[in-house]
Coordinates of N, CA and C in Angstrom, one line a residue:
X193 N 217.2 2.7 -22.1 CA 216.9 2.0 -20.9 C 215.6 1.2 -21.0
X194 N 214.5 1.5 -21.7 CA 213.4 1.3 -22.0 C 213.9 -0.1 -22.8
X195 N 214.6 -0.4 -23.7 CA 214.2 -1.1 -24.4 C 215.4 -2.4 -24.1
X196 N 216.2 -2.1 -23.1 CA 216.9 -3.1 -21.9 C 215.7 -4.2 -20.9
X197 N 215.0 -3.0 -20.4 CA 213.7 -3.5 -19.1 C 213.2 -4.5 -20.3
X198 N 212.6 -4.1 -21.6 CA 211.8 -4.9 -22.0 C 212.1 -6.2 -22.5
X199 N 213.8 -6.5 -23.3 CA 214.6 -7.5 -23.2 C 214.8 -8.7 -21.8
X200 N 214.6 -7.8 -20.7 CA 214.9 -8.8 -19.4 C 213.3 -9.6 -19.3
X201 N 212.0 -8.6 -19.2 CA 211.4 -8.9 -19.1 C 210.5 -10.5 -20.2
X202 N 210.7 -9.9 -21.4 CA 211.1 -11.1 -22.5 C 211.5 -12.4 -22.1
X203 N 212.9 -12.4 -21.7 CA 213.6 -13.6 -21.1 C 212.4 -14.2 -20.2
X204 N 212.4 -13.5 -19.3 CA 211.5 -14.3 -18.6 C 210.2 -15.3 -18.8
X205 N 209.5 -14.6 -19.7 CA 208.5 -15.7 -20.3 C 209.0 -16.8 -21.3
X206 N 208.6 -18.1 -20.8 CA 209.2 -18.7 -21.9 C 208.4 -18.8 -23.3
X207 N 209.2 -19.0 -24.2 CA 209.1 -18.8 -25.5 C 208.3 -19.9 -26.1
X208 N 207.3 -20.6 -26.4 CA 206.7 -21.4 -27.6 C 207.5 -21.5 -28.5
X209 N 207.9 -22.9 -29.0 CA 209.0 -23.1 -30.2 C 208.0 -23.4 -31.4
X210 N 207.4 -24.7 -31.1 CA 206.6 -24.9 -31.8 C 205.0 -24.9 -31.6
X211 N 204.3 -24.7 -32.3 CA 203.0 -24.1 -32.5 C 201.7 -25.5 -32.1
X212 N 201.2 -25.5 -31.3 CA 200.9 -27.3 -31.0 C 199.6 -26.9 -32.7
X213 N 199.1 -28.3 -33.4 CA 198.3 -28.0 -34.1 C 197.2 -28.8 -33.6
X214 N 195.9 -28.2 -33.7 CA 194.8 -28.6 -33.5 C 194.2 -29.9 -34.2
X215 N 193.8 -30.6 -33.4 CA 193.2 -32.0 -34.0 C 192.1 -31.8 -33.5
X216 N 191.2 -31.4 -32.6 CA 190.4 -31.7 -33.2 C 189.4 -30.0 -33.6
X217 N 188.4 -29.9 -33.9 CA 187.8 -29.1 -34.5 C 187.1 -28.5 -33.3
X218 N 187.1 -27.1 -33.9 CA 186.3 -26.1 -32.6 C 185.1 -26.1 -32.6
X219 N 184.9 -26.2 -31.2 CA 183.5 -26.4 -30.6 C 182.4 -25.5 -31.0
X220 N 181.0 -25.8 -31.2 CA 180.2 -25.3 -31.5 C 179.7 -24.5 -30.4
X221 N 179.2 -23.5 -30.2 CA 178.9 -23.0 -29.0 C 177.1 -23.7 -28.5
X222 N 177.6 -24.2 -27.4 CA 176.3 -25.0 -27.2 C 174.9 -23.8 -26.9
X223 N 174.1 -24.4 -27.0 CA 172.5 -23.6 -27.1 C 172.4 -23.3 -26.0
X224 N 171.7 -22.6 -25.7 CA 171.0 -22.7 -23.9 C 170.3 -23.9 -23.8
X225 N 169.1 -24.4 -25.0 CA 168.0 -25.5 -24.9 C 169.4 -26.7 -24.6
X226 N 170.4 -26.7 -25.3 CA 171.3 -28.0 -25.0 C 172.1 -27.7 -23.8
X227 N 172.0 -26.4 -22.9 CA 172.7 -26.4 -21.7 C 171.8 -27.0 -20.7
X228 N 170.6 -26.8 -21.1 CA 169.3 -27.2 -20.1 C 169.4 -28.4 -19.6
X229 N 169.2 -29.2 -20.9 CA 169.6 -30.4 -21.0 C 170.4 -31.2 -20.5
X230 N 171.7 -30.6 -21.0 CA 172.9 -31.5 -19.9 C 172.8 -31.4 -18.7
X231 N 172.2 -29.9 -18.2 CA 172.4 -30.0 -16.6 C 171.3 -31.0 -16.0
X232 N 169.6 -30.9 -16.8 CA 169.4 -31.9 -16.0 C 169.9 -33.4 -16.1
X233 N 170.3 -33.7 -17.2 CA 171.0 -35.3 -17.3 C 171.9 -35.4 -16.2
X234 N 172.4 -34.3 -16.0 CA 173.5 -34.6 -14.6 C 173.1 -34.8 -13.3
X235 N 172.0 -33.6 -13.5 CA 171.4 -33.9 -12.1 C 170.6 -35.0 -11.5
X236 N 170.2 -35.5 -13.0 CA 169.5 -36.6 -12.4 C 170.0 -37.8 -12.1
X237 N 171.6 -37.5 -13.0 CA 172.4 -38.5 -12.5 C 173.1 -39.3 -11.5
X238 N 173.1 -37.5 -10.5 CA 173.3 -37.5 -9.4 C 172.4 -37.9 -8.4
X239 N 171.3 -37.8 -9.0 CA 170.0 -37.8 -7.9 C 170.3 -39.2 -8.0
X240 N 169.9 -39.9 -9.1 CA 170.1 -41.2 -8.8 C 171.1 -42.1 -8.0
X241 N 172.4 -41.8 -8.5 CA 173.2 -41.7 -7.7 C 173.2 -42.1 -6.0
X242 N 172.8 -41.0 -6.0 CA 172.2 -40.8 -4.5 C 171.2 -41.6 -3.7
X243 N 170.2 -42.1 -4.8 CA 169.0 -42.6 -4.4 C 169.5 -44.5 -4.2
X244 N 170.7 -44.8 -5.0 CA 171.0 -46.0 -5.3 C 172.1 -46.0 -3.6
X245 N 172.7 -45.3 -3.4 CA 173.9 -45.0 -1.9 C 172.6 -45.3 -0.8
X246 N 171.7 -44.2 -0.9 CA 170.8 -44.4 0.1 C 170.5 -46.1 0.3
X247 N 169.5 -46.5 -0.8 CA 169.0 -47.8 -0.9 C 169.6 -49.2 -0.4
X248 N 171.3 -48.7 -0.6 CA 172.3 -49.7 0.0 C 172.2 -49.9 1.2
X249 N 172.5 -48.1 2.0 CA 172.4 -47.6 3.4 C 171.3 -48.3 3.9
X250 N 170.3 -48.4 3.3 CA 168.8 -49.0 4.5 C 169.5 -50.6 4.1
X251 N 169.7 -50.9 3.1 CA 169.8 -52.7 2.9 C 170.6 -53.1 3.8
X252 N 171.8 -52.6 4.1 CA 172.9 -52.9 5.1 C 172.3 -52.8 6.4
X253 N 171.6 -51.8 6.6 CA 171.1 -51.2 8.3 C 170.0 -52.6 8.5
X254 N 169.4 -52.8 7.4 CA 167.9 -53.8 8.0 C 168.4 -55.0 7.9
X255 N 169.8 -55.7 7.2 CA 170.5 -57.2 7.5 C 171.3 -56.7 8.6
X256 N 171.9 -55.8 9.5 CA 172.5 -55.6 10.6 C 171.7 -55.7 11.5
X257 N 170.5 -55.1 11.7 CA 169.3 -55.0 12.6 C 168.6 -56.4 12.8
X258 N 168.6 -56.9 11.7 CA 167.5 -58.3 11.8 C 168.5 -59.4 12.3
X259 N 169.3 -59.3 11.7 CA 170.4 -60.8 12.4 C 171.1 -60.5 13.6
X260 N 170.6 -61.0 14.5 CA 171.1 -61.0 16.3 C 172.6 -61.3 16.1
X261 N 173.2 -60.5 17.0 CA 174.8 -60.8 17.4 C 174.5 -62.0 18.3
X262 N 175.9 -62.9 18.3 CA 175.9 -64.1 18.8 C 176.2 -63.9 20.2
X263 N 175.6 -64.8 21.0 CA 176.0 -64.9 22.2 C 174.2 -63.9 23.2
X264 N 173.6 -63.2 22.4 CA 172.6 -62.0 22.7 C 171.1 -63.0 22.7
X265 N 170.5 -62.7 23.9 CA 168.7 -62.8 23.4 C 168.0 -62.4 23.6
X266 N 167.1 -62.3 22.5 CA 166.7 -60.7 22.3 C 165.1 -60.7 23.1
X267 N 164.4 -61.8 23.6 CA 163.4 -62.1 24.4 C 162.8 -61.8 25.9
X268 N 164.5 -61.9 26.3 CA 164.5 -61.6 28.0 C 164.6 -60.5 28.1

């Protein structure tokens, strides 16, 4: 009976025909000094990122603010 259950259960997983082969070469295990590193490159990348979104956000706000809708005056 044992060795029926384990036949059914078999079936179920599918089977790997062919073996995929590796192209490219196994990774080196990175350093901590080179995990340091990438994270801050990213972060800064982000920061930047961010700092460049912002910079847009005021450029858009201060040409919407300074040029009067038509028809408006802004004196009276």
């Amino acid at each position: 009976m044992n060795q029926s259950m384990e036949s059914k259960t078999e079936n179920l997983v599918p089977k790997m025909k062919t073996i995929p082969i590796r192209t490219k070469p196994m990774k080196r295990k990175a350093s901590i000094k080179n995990k340091i590193r990438m994270f801050k490159m990213q972060s800064d990348k982000k920061i930047r990122r961010l700092e460049d979104k912002k910079k847009q956000l005021f450029e858009a706000a201060k040409s919407t603010s300074t040029s009067k809708p038509p028809g408006s005056d802004w004196t009276s």
